[in-house]
CSV table of C-alpha atoms in Angstrom, one decimal:
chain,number,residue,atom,x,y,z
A,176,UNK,CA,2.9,3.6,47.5
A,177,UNK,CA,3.3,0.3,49.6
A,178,UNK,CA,6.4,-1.4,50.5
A,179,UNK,CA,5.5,-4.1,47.8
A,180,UNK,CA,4.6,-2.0,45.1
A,181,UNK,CA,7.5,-0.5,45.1
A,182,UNK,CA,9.8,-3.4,45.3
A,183,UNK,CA,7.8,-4.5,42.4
A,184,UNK,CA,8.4,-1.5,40.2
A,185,UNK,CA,12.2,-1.8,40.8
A,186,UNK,CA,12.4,-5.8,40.1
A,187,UNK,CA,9.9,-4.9,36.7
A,188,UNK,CA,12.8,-2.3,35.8
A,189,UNK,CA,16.0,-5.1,36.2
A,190,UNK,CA,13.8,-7.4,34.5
A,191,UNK,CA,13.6,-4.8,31.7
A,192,UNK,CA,17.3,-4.5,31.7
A,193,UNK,CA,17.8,-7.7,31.8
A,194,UNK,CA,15.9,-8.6,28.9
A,195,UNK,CA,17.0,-5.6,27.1
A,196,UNK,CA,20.7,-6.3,27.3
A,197,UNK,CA,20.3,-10.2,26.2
A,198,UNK,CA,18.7,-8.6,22.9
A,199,UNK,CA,20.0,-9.7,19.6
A,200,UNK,CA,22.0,-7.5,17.1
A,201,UNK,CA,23.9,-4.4,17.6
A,202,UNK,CA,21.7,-1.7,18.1
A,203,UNK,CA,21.7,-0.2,21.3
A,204,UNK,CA,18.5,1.3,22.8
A,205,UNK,CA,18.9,4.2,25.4
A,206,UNK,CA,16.7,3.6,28.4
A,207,UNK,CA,15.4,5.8,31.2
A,208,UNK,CA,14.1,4.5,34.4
A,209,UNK,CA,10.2,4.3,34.6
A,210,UNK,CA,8.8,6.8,37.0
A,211,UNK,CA,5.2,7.4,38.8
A,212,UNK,CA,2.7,7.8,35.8
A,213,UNK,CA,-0.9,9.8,36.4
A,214,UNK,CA,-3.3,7.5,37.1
A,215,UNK,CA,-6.0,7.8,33.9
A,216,UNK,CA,-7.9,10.8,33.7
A,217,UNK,CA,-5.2,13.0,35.1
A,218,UNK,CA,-3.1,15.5,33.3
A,219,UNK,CA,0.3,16.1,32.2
A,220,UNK,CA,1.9,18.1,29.8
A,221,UNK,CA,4.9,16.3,29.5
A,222,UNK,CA,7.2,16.0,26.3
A,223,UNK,CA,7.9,12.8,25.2
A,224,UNK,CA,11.7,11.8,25.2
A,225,UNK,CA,13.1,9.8,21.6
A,226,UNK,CA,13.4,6.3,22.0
A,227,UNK,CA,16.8,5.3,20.1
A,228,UNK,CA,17.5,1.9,18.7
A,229,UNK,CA,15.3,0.2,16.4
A,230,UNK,CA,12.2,-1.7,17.1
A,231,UNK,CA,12.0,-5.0,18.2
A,232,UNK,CA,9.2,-7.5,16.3
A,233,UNK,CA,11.5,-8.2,12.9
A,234,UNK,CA,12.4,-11.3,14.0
A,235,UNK,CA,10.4,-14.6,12.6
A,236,UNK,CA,9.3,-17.4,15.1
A,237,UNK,CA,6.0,-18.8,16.5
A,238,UNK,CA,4.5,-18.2,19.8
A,239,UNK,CA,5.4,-19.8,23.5
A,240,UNK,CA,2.4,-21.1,25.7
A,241,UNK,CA,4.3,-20.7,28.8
A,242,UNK,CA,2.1,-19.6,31.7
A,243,UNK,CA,3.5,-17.3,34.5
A,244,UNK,CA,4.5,-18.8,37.5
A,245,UNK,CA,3.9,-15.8,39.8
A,246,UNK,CA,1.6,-12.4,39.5
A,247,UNK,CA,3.8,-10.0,39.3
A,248,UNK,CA,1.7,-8.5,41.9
A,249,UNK,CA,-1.4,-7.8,39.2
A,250,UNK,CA,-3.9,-10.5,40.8
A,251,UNK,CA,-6.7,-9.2,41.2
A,252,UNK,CA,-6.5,-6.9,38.3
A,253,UNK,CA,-8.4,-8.6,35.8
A,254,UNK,CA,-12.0,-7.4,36.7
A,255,UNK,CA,-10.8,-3.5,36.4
A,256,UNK,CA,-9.1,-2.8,33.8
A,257,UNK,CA,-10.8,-2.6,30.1
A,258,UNK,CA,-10.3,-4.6,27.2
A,259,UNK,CA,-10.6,-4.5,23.4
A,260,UNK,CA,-10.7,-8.3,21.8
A,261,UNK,CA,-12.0,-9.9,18.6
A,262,UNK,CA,-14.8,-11.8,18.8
A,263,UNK,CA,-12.7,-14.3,16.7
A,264,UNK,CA,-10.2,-14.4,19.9
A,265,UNK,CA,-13.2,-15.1,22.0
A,266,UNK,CA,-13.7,-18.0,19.7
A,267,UNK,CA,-10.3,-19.6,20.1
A,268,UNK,CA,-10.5,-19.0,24.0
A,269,UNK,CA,-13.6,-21.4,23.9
A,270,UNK,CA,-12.1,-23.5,21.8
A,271,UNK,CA,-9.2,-23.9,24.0
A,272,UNK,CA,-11.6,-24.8,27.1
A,273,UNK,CA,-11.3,-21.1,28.7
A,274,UNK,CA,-15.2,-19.7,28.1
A,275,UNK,CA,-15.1,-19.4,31.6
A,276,UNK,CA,-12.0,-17.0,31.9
A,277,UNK,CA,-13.2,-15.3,29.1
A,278,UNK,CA,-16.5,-14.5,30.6
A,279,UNK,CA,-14.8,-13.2,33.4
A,280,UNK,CA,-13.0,-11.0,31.8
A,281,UNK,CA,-15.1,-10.0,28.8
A,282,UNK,CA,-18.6,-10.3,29.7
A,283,UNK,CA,-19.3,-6.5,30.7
A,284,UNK,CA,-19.6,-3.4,29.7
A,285,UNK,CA,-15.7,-2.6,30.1
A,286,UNK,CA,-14.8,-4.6,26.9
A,287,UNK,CA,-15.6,-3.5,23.5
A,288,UNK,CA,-15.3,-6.7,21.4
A,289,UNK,CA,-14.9,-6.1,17.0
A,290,UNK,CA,-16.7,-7.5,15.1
A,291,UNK,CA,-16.7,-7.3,11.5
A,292,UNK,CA,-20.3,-6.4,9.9
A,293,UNK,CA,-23.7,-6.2,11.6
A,294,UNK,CA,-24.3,-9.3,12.6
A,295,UNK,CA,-23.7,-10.3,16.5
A,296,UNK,CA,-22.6,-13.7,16.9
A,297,UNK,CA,-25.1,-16.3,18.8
A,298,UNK,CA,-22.6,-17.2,21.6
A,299,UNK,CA,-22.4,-13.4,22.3
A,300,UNK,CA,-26.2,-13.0,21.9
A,301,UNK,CA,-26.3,-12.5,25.9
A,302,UNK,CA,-23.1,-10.8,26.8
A,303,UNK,CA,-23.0,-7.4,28.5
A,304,UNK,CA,-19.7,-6.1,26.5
A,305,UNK,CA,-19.9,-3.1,24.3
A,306,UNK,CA,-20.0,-4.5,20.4
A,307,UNK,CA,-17.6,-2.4,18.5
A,308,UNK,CA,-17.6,-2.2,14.4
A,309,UNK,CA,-14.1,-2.5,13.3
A,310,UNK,CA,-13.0,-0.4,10.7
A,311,UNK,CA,-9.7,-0.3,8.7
A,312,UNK,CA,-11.1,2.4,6.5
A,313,UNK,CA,-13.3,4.8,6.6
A,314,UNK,CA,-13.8,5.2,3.0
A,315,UNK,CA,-18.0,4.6,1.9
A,316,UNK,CA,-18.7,4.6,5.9
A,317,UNK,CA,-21.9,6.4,6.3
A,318,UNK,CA,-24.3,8.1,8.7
A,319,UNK,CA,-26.6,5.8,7.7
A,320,UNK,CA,-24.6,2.7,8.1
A,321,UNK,CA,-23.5,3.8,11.3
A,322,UNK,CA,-26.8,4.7,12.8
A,323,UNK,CA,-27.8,1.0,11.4
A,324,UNK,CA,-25.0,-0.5,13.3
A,325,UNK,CA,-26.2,1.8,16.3
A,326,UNK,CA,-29.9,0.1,15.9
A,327,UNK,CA,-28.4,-3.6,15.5
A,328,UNK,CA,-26.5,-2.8,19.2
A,329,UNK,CA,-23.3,-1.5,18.4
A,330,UNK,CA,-21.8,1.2,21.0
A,331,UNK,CA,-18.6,2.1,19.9
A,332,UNK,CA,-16.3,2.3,16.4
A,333,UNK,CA,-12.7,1.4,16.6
A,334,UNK,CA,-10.4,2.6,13.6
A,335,UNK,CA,-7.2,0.8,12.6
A,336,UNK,CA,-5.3,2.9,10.1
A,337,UNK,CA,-2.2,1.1,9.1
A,338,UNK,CA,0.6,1.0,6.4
A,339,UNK,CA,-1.1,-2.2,4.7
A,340,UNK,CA,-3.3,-2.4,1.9
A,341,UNK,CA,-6.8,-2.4,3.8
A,342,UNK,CA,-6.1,1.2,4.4
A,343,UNK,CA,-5.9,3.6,1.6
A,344,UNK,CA,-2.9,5.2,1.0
A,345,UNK,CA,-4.8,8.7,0.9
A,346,UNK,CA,-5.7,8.4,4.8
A,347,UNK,CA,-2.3,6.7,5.5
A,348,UNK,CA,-1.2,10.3,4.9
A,349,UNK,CA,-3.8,12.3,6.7
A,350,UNK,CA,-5.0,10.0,9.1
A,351,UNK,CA,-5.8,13.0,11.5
A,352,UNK,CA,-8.7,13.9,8.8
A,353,UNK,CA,-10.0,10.8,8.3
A,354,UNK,CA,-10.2,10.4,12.1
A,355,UNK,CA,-12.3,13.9,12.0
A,356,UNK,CA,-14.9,12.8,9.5
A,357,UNK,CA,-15.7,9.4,11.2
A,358,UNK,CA,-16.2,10.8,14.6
A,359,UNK,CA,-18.6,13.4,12.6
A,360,UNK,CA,-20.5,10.7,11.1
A,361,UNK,CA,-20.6,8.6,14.6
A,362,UNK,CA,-21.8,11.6,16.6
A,363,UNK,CA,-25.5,11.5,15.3
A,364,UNK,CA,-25.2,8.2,16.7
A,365,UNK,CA,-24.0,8.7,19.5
A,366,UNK,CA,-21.2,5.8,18.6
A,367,UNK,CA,-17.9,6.1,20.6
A,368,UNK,CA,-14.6,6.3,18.1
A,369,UNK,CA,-11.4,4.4,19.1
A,370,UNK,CA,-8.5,5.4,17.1
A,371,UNK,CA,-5.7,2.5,16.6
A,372,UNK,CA,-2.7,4.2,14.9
A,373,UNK,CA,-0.1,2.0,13.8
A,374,UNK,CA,3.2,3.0,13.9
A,375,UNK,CA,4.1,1.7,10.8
A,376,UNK,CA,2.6,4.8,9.5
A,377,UNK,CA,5.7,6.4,10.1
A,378,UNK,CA,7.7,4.9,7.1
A,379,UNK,CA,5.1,7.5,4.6
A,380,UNK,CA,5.8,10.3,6.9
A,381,UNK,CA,9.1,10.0,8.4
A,382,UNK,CA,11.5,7.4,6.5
A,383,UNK,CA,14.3,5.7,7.8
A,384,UNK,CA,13.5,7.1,10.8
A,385,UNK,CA,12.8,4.9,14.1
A,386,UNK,CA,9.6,4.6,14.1
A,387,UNK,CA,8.7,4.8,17.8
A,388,UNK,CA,10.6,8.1,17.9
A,389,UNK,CA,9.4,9.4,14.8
A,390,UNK,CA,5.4,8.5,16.3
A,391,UNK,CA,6.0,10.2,19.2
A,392,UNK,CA,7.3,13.1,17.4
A,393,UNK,CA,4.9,13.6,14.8
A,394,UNK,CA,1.8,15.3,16.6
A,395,UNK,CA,-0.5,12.0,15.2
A,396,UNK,CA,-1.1,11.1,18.9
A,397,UNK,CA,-2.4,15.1,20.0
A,398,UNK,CA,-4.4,15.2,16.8
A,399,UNK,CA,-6.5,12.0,17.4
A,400,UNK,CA,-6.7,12.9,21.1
A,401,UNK,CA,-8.4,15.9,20.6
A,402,UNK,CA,-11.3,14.8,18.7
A,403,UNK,CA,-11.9,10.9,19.0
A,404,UNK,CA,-13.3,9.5,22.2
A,405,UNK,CA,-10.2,6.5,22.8
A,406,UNK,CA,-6.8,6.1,21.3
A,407,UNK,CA,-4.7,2.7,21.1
A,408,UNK,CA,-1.3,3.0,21.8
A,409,UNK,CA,0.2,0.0,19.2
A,410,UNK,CA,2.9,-1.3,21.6
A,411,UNK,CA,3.0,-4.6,21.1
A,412,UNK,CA,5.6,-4.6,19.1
A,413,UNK,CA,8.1,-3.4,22.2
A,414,UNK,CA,6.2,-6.2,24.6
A,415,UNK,CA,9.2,-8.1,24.9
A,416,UNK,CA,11.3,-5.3,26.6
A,417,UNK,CA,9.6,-4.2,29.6
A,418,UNK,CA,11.9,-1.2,29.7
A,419,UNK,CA,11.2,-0.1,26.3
A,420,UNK,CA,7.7,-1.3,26.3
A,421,UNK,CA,6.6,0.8,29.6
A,422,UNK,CA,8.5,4.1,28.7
A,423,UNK,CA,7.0,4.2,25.5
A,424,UNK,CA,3.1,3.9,26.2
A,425,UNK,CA,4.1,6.0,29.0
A,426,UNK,CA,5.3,8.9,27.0
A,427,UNK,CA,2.3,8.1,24.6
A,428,UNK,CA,-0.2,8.3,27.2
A,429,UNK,CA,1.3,11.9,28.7
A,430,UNK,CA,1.1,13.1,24.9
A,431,UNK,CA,-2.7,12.2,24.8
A,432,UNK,CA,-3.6,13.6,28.0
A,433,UNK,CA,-1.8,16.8,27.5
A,434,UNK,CA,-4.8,17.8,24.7
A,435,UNK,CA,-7.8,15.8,26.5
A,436,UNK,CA,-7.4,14.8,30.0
A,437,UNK,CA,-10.6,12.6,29.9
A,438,UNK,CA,-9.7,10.5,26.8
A,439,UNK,CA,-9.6,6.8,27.2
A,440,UNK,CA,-6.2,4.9,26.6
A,441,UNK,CA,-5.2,1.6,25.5
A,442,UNK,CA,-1.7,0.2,25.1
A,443,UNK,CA,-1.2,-2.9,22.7
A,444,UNK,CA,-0.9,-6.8,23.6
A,445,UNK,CA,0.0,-9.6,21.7
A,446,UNK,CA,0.3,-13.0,21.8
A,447,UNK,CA,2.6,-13.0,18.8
A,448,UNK,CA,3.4,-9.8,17.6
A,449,UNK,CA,4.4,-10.0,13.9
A,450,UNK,CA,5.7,-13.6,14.7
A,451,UNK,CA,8.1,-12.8,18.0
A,452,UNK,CA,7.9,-15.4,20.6
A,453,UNK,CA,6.2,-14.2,23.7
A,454,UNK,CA,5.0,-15.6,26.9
A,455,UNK,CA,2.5,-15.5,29.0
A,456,UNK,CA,4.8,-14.2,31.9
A,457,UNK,CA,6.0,-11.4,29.4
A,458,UNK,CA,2.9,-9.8,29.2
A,459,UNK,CA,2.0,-10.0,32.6
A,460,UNK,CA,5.2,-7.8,33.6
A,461,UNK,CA,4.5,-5.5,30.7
A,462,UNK,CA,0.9,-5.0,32.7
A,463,UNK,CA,2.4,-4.8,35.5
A,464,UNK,CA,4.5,-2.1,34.5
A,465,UNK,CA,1.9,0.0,32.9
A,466,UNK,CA,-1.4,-0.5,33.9
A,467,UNK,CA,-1.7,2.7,35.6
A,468,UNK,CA,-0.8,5.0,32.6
A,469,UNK,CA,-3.9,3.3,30.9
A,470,UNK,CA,-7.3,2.1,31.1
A,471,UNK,CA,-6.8,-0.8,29.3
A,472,UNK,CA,-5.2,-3.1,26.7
A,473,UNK,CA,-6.1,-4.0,23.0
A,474,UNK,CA,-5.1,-8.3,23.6
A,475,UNK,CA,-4.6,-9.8,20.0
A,476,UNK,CA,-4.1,-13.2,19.4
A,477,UNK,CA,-2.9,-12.7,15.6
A,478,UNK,CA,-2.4,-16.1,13.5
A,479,UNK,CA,-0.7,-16.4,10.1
A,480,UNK,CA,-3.2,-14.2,7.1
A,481,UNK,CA,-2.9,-11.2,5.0
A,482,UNK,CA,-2.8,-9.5,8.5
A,483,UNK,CA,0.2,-10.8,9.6
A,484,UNK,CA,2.0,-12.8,7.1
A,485,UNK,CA,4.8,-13.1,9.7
A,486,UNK,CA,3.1,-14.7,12.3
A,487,UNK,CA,2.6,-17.9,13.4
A,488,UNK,CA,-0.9,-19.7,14.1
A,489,UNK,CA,-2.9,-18.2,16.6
A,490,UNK,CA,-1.6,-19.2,20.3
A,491,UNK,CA,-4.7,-18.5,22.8
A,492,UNK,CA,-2.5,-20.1,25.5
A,493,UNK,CA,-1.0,-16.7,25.9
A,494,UNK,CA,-3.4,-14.8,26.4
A,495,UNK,CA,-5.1,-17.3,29.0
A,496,UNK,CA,-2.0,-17.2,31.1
A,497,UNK,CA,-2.2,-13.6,31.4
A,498,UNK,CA,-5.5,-13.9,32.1
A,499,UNK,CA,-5.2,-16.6,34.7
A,500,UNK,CA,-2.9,-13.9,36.1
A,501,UNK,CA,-4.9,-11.1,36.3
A,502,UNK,CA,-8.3,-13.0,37.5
């Protein structure tokens, strides 16, 4: 590792620290040092350590449009790593005068973009990104519908089981299952399945309990690795802790590659994440300090709906700062 990497890694960690130990409340959160991760694709069987304390994101508040005022040492980044995004998102980026950026970043065959429905937007009529259908259930999903999909340009499938009402309670509970049957009813397709588990799930499962422990404890990561083609690691939540936000997709990302080396991993980004105040220059160090343990990032920009009731409305600022960052 260069001399500048690695004074980059150990500022990232005070940083973490640092924000860590101005947290609100009492609840202490036991930290370890983020080591070398495996590059993606590499192996490691690895067991994941508890993280102690609860989670960060119950806190109300808007978003912050503050841009970064230096890289972090991640310029230059923007064009390699992978991306899932709304097509809504891409809206607001145009909106806010950033088509350009957005291009950049989203116009190939690295991002898979949701879209709700068969229908591909006009603006998008000529982009090279992967159209993804995005499912919260997969309750009435057919072949059928799916090879449909496939014929209208769709590539890939990304499932979002959650503890919210778009997802039934019967595949809250078994979400391992329901993963099983969609990627049996994509494979006649040939449609890739992206598995979003949130880790909200935990409070059927495992109540009381912190959740990010309890998630990395409960197997849910191994059995979605082993069948479905991607998994998103929902850290967003944890974004405004370096620290806590690094060692956890770490540990997340050694637990999915120690069933299926190849799989393709995301780790969460938010501009807002259940109404917590971020900044642009927050999520740059959080990519900073995990980019190599994944292949890319899931970048919501939620607004206030039935969602996210606790968020604020939509803040593309964000998410062009860390952008502007990356590019």
């Amino acid at each position: 590792m260069r001399a500048r990497s690695r004074r980059f890694f150990y500022q990232s960690w005070l940083v973490g620290l640092a924000v860590l130990a101005g947290a609100c409340g009492n609840t202490a959160t036991t930290l370890a040092k983020v080591s070398t991760a495996p590059r993606p694709g590499s192996t490691s069987s690895s067991t994941a350590l508890s993280i102690s304390g609860s989670l960060p994101g119950q806190g109300g508040g808007g978003t912050t449009s503050t841009s970064p005022s230096f890289s972090h040492g991640v310029s230059g980044l923007l064009g390699g790593l992978h991306w899932i995004i709304a097509a809504n998102v891409i809206g607001l980026l145009d909106k806010n005068g950033s088509n350009a950026l957005a291009r950049r970043a989203f116009d190939n065959s690295n991002t898979n973009i949701l879209l709700n429905g068969n229908v591909l937007p006009s603006q998008l009529a000529n982009w090279g990104s992967t159209f993804t259908i995005d499912l919260r259930s997969v309750l009435g999903v057919s072949a059928s519908q799916l090879s449909s999909s496939k014929n209208a340009g769709f590539g890939s499938v990304l499932y979002d089981p959650e503890h919210w009402s778009f997802t039934p309670i019967s595949e809250q509970e078994n979400v391992s299952l329901a993963t099983g049957s969609l990627v049996r009813l994509a494979q006649p397709s040939n449609l890739s399945v992206i598995v979003a588990p949130g880790l909200d799930l935990m409070a059927l499962s495992s109540p009381g309990e912190n959740r990010a422990s309890a998630f990395l404890a409960s197997g849910l990561i191994q059995s979605i690795s082993k069948v479905a083609f991607g998994i998103v690691i929902q850290s967003q939540s944890m974004e405004t802790s370096v620290a806590v936000y690094s060692r956890f997709v770490k540990q997340a990302a050694e637990l999915a590659r120690s069933v299926n080396p190849t799989i393709s991993i995301y780790a969460g980004l938010s501009t807002g994440p259940n109404g917590q105040v971020v900044s642009s220059s927050q999520l740059v160090r959080d990519v900073a300090a995990t980019h190599s343990f994944v292949l890319g990032y899931w970048l919501n920009v939620p607004g206030q709906g039935p969602s996210c009731p606790k968020c604020a409305v939509a803040n593309p600022e964000v998410a062009v700062g860390l952008l502007d960052a990356l590019a």
